[in-house]
Amino acid sequence: MRTGVWLVGARGSVATTSIVGGLALRAGLAGPTGCVTELPELRGPALPSFADLVFGGHDVATTPLCKRAEALADSGVIPGRLVTALPDELAAVEQELRPAPVGSTQADRAAAVVRDLTAFRDRHGLDRVVVVNVSATEPAPAPHPGHADPDALRAALTGPDEVLPPSSLYGYAALLAGCPYVDFTPSTGLRLPALAALAEQLRLPYAGHDGKTGETLVKSVLAPMFAMRNLAVRSWSGVNLLGGGDGATLADPAANAAKVQSKQRVLGETLGYVPQGGTRIEYVEELGDFKTAWDLITFAGFLGTGMRMEFTWHGCDSALAAPLVLDLARLTAAAHAAGHVGPLAELGFFFKDPLGTPTHSLAEQWARLADFTRGLHEGVDGSDDNVG
Ligand SMILES: NC(=O)c1ccc[n+]([C@@H]2O[C@H](COP(=O)([O-])OP(=O)(O)OC[C@H]3O[C@@H](n4cnc5c(N)ncnc54)[C@H](O)[C@@H]3O)[C@@H](O)[C@H]2O)c1
């Protein structure tokens, strides 16, 4: 199943690491550590192989992909030997990267994205293209009457207003081009009534929101533990220090607010109450793509005895995110091939703020994902062994 992976924000850290990783896996230069679709519970014939993945994308930046890859290698995010070993492959992906669309109205810009997506699909004879948003986090948009339903949206987009934020405009164009859409960021994406309705009308699946790769991943394991042992969490406070492009974007208070909201949801929804405390995100340029999170949890046990727990997470954000981007592209492609439509709640395992499900517990999400993937594999002919 030849599958296009169209990355919005294709020259960013997560996208570049995903591309280098995908090419390295295809060339047999790296193993799939971190790719959950290669675990025995998930791998199987319904998923496109790594060799089936063809990369392309949009970005507002123009830095050559090989330069971005070299910079990531210099900062220890990816091995430099992979960048040296894959010059032709990276040059081929460079040919598939397009500047962000231009046009006097948002309808014109959406049409330009549709043209880029369909030309990519035709050029490579792809069965389908999954659009994955890994571009910079944006602030929440102002409400607009065009958000209400597909007809109102179509009409509004031909006018002078900025009706949709970029993540939603790319999502809209993806749907018009017949592509499933995955949002790895906390941005709005398809989370507007008009776009959710359009995805249903056009019979397309989508997934999101905001990849769960660090502090929130740990929270989604620990919070159910406190709940299951009937321990009362009194406070949960976290500080995240990060650099890189994502860190710089999150220095903007509006983008920061979108991210913090997405990170806190897991506690209220898992515990059934919101403990005291919050999450702070601070930009520290020196840290580059590496992130440190400190969390302090205070909780009460039997007869009210007070206790505390602390943890520190030192993660390389792009190295944690990239294998999940590849997983999501493979799973969403298989879900589309199997005829799934609307929000893919079964992919909640991957997200901080999962669409279509209130479940944040990693264990429950894992069980649901494994069931779903088993169903996808059972629906295809197992004799065609195209696992990665
Ligand atoms: N790394 C992780 O662990 C992780 C986890 C969850 C979510 N995310 C999200 O993934 C996204 C990418 O993170 P990153 O570290 O790669 O950031 P980054 O800043 O390195 O990359 C973002 C890219 O998006 C591009 N971009 C900005 N606006 C655009 C537009 N309108 N159209 C096309 N491209 C545009 C930028 O030029 C840049 O190349 C962020 O939104 C981040 O919050 C990352």
Short mmCIF file of N, CA and C and ligand atoms in Angstrom, two decimals, residues 7-17 57-63 68 72 98-101 133-138 166-167 170 183-187 209-214 242-250 259 289 291 316-322 324 350 352, ligand 1:
data_model
loop_
_atom_site.label_atom_id
_atom_site.label_comp_id
_atom_site.label_asym_id
_atom_site.label_seq_id
_atom_site.Cartn_x
_atom_site.Cartn_y
_atom_site.Cartn_z
N LEU A 7 3.69 16.23 5.39
CA LEU A 7 3.93 16.86 6.68
C LEU A 7 3.75 18.38 6.57
N VAL A 8 2.83 18.91 7.34
CA VAL A 8 2.67 20.36 7.41
C VAL A 8 3.65 20.84 8.48
N GLY A 9 4.60 21.67 8.07
CA GLY A 9 5.73 22.00 8.96
C GLY A 9 6.89 21.07 8.67
N ALA A 10 7.06 20.77 7.35
CA ALA A 10 7.97 19.69 6.92
C ALA A 10 9.44 19.95 7.20
N ARG A 11 9.81 21.20 7.49
CA ARG A 11 11.22 21.48 7.76
C ARG A 11 11.48 21.66 9.26
N GLY A 12 10.49 21.38 10.08
CA GLY A 12 10.65 21.50 11.53
C GLY A 12 11.40 20.31 12.10
N SER A 13 11.63 20.35 13.42
CA SER A 13 12.43 19.30 14.07
C SER A 13 11.72 17.94 14.03
N VAL A 14 10.43 17.93 14.38
CA VAL A 14 9.71 16.65 14.41
C VAL A 14 9.63 16.06 13.00
N ALA A 15 9.28 16.93 12.02
CA ALA A 15 9.13 16.45 10.64
C ALA A 15 10.48 15.92 10.11
N THR A 16 11.53 16.68 10.32
CA THR A 16 12.84 16.28 9.77
C THR A 16 13.28 14.96 10.41
N THR A 17 13.06 14.82 11.71
CA THR A 17 13.44 13.56 12.39
C THR A 17 12.59 12.41 11.86
N GLY A 57 5.63 17.64 1.80
CA GLY A 57 5.05 18.53 2.80
C GLY A 57 5.14 20.00 2.45
N HIS A 58 4.56 20.81 3.32
CA HIS A 58 4.59 22.27 3.20
C HIS A 58 5.37 22.87 4.36
N ASP A 59 6.01 23.99 4.12
CA ASP A 59 6.59 24.76 5.22
C ASP A 59 6.72 26.21 4.79
N VAL A 60 6.60 27.11 5.76
CA VAL A 60 6.84 28.53 5.48
C VAL A 60 8.34 28.82 5.44
N ALA A 61 9.14 27.95 6.07
CA ALA A 61 10.59 28.14 6.09
C ALA A 61 11.20 27.57 4.81
N THR A 62 12.43 28.00 4.50
CA THR A 62 13.06 27.54 3.26
C THR A 62 14.38 26.82 3.51
N THR A 63 14.79 26.69 4.77
CA THR A 63 16.07 26.02 5.06
C THR A 63 16.07 24.63 4.41
N ARG A 68 18.69 21.17 7.88
CA ARG A 68 17.95 20.95 9.13
C ARG A 68 18.39 19.62 9.76
N LEU A 72 20.18 18.99 13.38
CA LEU A 72 19.65 18.05 14.40
C LEU A 72 20.73 17.04 14.79
N ARG A 98 6.97 21.90 -0.52
CA ARG A 98 6.38 23.07 -1.18
C ARG A 98 6.28 24.22 -0.17
N PRO A 99 6.40 25.47 -0.66
CA PRO A 99 6.19 26.60 0.25
C PRO A 99 4.73 26.65 0.70
N ALA A 100 4.49 27.32 1.81
CA ALA A 100 3.10 27.48 2.26
C ALA A 100 2.32 28.17 1.16
N PRO A 101 1.04 27.82 0.99
CA PRO A 101 0.27 28.33 -0.15
C PRO A 101 0.03 29.83 -0.08
N ASN A 133 -0.16 17.16 10.60
CA ASN A 133 0.25 18.51 11.02
C ASN A 133 1.29 18.43 12.12
N VAL A 134 2.51 18.88 11.79
CA VAL A 134 3.58 19.01 12.79
C VAL A 134 4.15 20.42 12.70
N SER A 135 3.29 21.39 12.38
CA SER A 135 3.80 22.75 12.28
C SER A 135 3.68 23.44 13.64
N ALA A 136 4.15 24.68 13.69
CA ALA A 136 4.23 25.41 14.96
C ALA A 136 2.83 25.53 15.60
N THR A 137 2.81 25.41 16.93
CA THR A 137 1.54 25.55 17.68
C THR A 137 0.98 26.95 17.49
N GLU A 138 -0.31 27.04 17.20
CA GLU A 138 -0.95 28.37 17.01
C GLU A 138 -1.91 28.67 18.16
N PRO A 166 -4.20 28.37 10.32
CA PRO A 166 -3.53 27.54 9.31
C PRO A 166 -3.77 26.03 9.48
N SER A 167 -3.75 25.53 10.73
CA SER A 167 -3.93 24.07 10.92
C SER A 167 -5.28 23.61 10.36
N TYR A 170 -5.28 23.80 6.39
CA TYR A 170 -4.64 22.60 5.83
C TYR A 170 -5.56 21.38 5.99
N ASP A 183 -3.59 15.43 13.50
CA ASP A 183 -2.99 16.61 14.12
C ASP A 183 -2.15 16.20 15.31
N PHE A 184 -0.83 16.37 15.15
CA PHE A 184 0.11 16.03 16.23
C PHE A 184 0.31 17.23 17.16
N THR A 185 -0.34 18.35 16.87
CA THR A 185 -0.12 19.58 17.64
C THR A 185 -1.37 19.93 18.45
N PRO A 186 -1.26 20.90 19.38
CA PRO A 186 -2.47 21.31 20.11
C PRO A 186 -3.33 22.31 19.34
N SER A 187 -2.98 22.61 18.10
CA SER A 187 -3.73 23.61 17.32
C SER A 187 -5.14 23.12 17.01
N HIS A 209 -5.45 14.79 19.44
CA HIS A 209 -4.70 16.00 19.21
C HIS A 209 -3.52 16.08 20.13
N ASP A 210 -2.40 16.56 19.64
CA ASP A 210 -1.22 16.87 20.44
C ASP A 210 -0.52 15.60 20.94
N GLY A 211 0.52 15.22 20.25
CA GLY A 211 1.27 14.01 20.59
C GLY A 211 1.64 13.93 22.07
N LYS A 212 1.49 12.74 22.61
CA LYS A 212 1.76 12.53 24.06
C LYS A 212 3.13 11.87 24.16
N THR A 213 4.15 12.67 24.45
CA THR A 213 5.52 12.12 24.33
C THR A 213 6.36 12.27 25.59
N GLY A 214 5.96 13.07 26.56
CA GLY A 214 6.86 13.34 27.69
C GLY A 214 6.12 13.35 29.01
N LEU A 242 12.12 23.88 27.95
CA LEU A 242 12.49 23.35 26.63
C LEU A 242 12.99 24.45 25.72
N GLY A 243 13.81 24.03 24.73
CA GLY A 243 14.33 24.98 23.73
C GLY A 243 13.74 24.63 22.38
N GLY A 244 14.53 24.72 21.32
CA GLY A 244 14.09 24.34 19.98
C GLY A 244 13.00 25.27 19.45
N GLY A 245 12.53 24.99 18.21
CA GLY A 245 11.50 25.82 17.58
C GLY A 245 10.21 25.77 18.37
N ASP A 246 9.88 24.58 18.89
CA ASP A 246 8.64 24.43 19.65
C ASP A 246 8.70 25.30 20.91
N GLY A 247 9.86 25.26 21.59
CA GLY A 247 10.03 26.07 22.81
C GLY A 247 9.88 27.55 22.49
N ALA A 248 10.47 27.98 21.36
CA ALA A 248 10.40 29.40 20.99
C ALA A 248 8.94 29.79 20.71
N THR A 249 8.21 28.91 20.02
CA THR A 249 6.79 29.20 19.74
C THR A 249 6.01 29.31 21.04
N LEU A 250 6.33 28.41 21.99
CA LEU A 250 5.55 28.37 23.22
C LEU A 250 5.90 29.51 24.18
N LYS A 259 -1.20 24.90 24.78
CA LYS A 259 -0.43 23.72 25.16
C LYS A 259 -0.73 23.33 26.62
N ASP A 289 16.55 20.73 21.49
CA ASP A 289 15.41 19.82 21.38
C ASP A 289 15.21 18.95 22.62
N LYS A 291 14.22 18.30 26.53
CA LYS A 291 13.27 18.92 27.45
C LYS A 291 13.42 18.31 28.84
N CYS A 316 14.29 13.75 24.69
CA CYS A 316 14.62 14.41 23.41
C CYS A 316 13.31 14.43 22.62
N ASP A 317 12.69 15.60 22.58
CA ASP A 317 11.32 15.68 22.08
C ASP A 317 11.13 15.11 20.68
N SER A 318 12.00 15.47 19.76
CA SER A 318 11.77 15.02 18.37
C SER A 318 12.01 13.53 18.24
N ALA A 319 12.96 12.99 19.01
CA ALA A 319 13.23 11.54 18.94
C ALA A 319 12.05 10.76 19.54
N LEU A 320 11.34 11.36 20.47
CA LEU A 320 10.16 10.70 21.03
C LEU A 320 8.96 10.84 20.10
N ALA A 321 8.88 11.97 19.41
CA ALA A 321 7.70 12.24 18.58
C ALA A 321 7.77 11.54 17.22
N ALA A 322 8.96 11.52 16.60
CA ALA A 322 9.06 11.06 15.20
C ALA A 322 8.54 9.63 14.97
N LEU A 324 6.29 8.13 16.52
CA LEU A 324 4.82 8.16 16.64
C LEU A 324 4.18 8.76 15.39
N PHE A 350 -1.99 7.89 21.43
CA PHE A 350 -0.88 8.73 20.97
C PHE A 350 -1.00 10.18 21.43
N LYS A 352 -2.31 13.71 23.85
CA LYS A 352 -2.59 14.33 25.15
C LYS A 352 -4.07 14.64 25.28
N1 LIG B 1 8.26 17.00 19.90
C1 LIG B 1 7.31 16.55 20.66
O1 LIG B 1 7.50 15.72 21.51
C2 LIG B 1 5.92 17.07 20.44
C3 LIG B 1 4.89 16.53 21.20
C4 LIG B 1 3.60 17.00 20.99
C5 LIG B 1 3.37 17.99 20.05
N2 LIG B 1 4.37 18.51 19.35
C6 LIG B 1 4.06 19.59 18.40
O2 LIG B 1 4.65 19.34 17.13
C7 LIG B 1 4.83 20.61 16.48
C8 LIG B 1 6.21 20.63 15.84
O3 LIG B 1 7.21 20.67 16.83
P1 LIG B 1 8.71 20.96 16.37
O4 LIG B 1 9.55 20.76 17.56
O5 LIG B 1 9.02 20.23 15.12
O6 LIG B 1 8.63 22.53 16.04
P2 LIG B 1 9.51 23.35 15.00
O7 LIG B 1 9.32 24.78 15.38
O8 LIG B 1 10.87 22.78 14.89
O9 LIG B 1 8.79 23.08 13.58
C9 LIG B 1 7.62 23.69 13.17
C10 LIG B 1 7.70 23.94 11.67
O10 LIG B 1 6.44 24.46 11.23
C11 LIG B 1 6.69 25.44 10.24
N3 LIG B 1 5.49 26.28 10.09
C12 LIG B 1 5.05 27.27 10.90
N4 LIG B 1 3.91 27.79 10.41
C13 LIG B 1 3.61 27.10 9.26
C14 LIG B 1 2.57 27.18 8.30
N5 LIG B 1 1.59 28.09 8.41
N6 LIG B 1 2.60 26.33 7.25
C15 LIG B 1 3.59 25.41 7.12
N7 LIG B 1 4.62 25.31 8.01
C16 LIG B 1 4.62 26.14 9.05
C17 LIG B 1 7.92 26.17 10.77
O11 LIG B 1 8.57 26.90 9.74
C18 LIG B 1 8.76 25.01 11.29
O12 LIG B 1 9.61 24.49 10.28
C19 LIG B 1 4.57 21.69 17.53
O13 LIG B 1 3.28 22.24 17.34
C20 LIG B 1 4.64 20.92 18.83
O14 LIG B 1 3.85 21.51 19.86
C21 LIG B 1 5.65 18.08 19.50
#
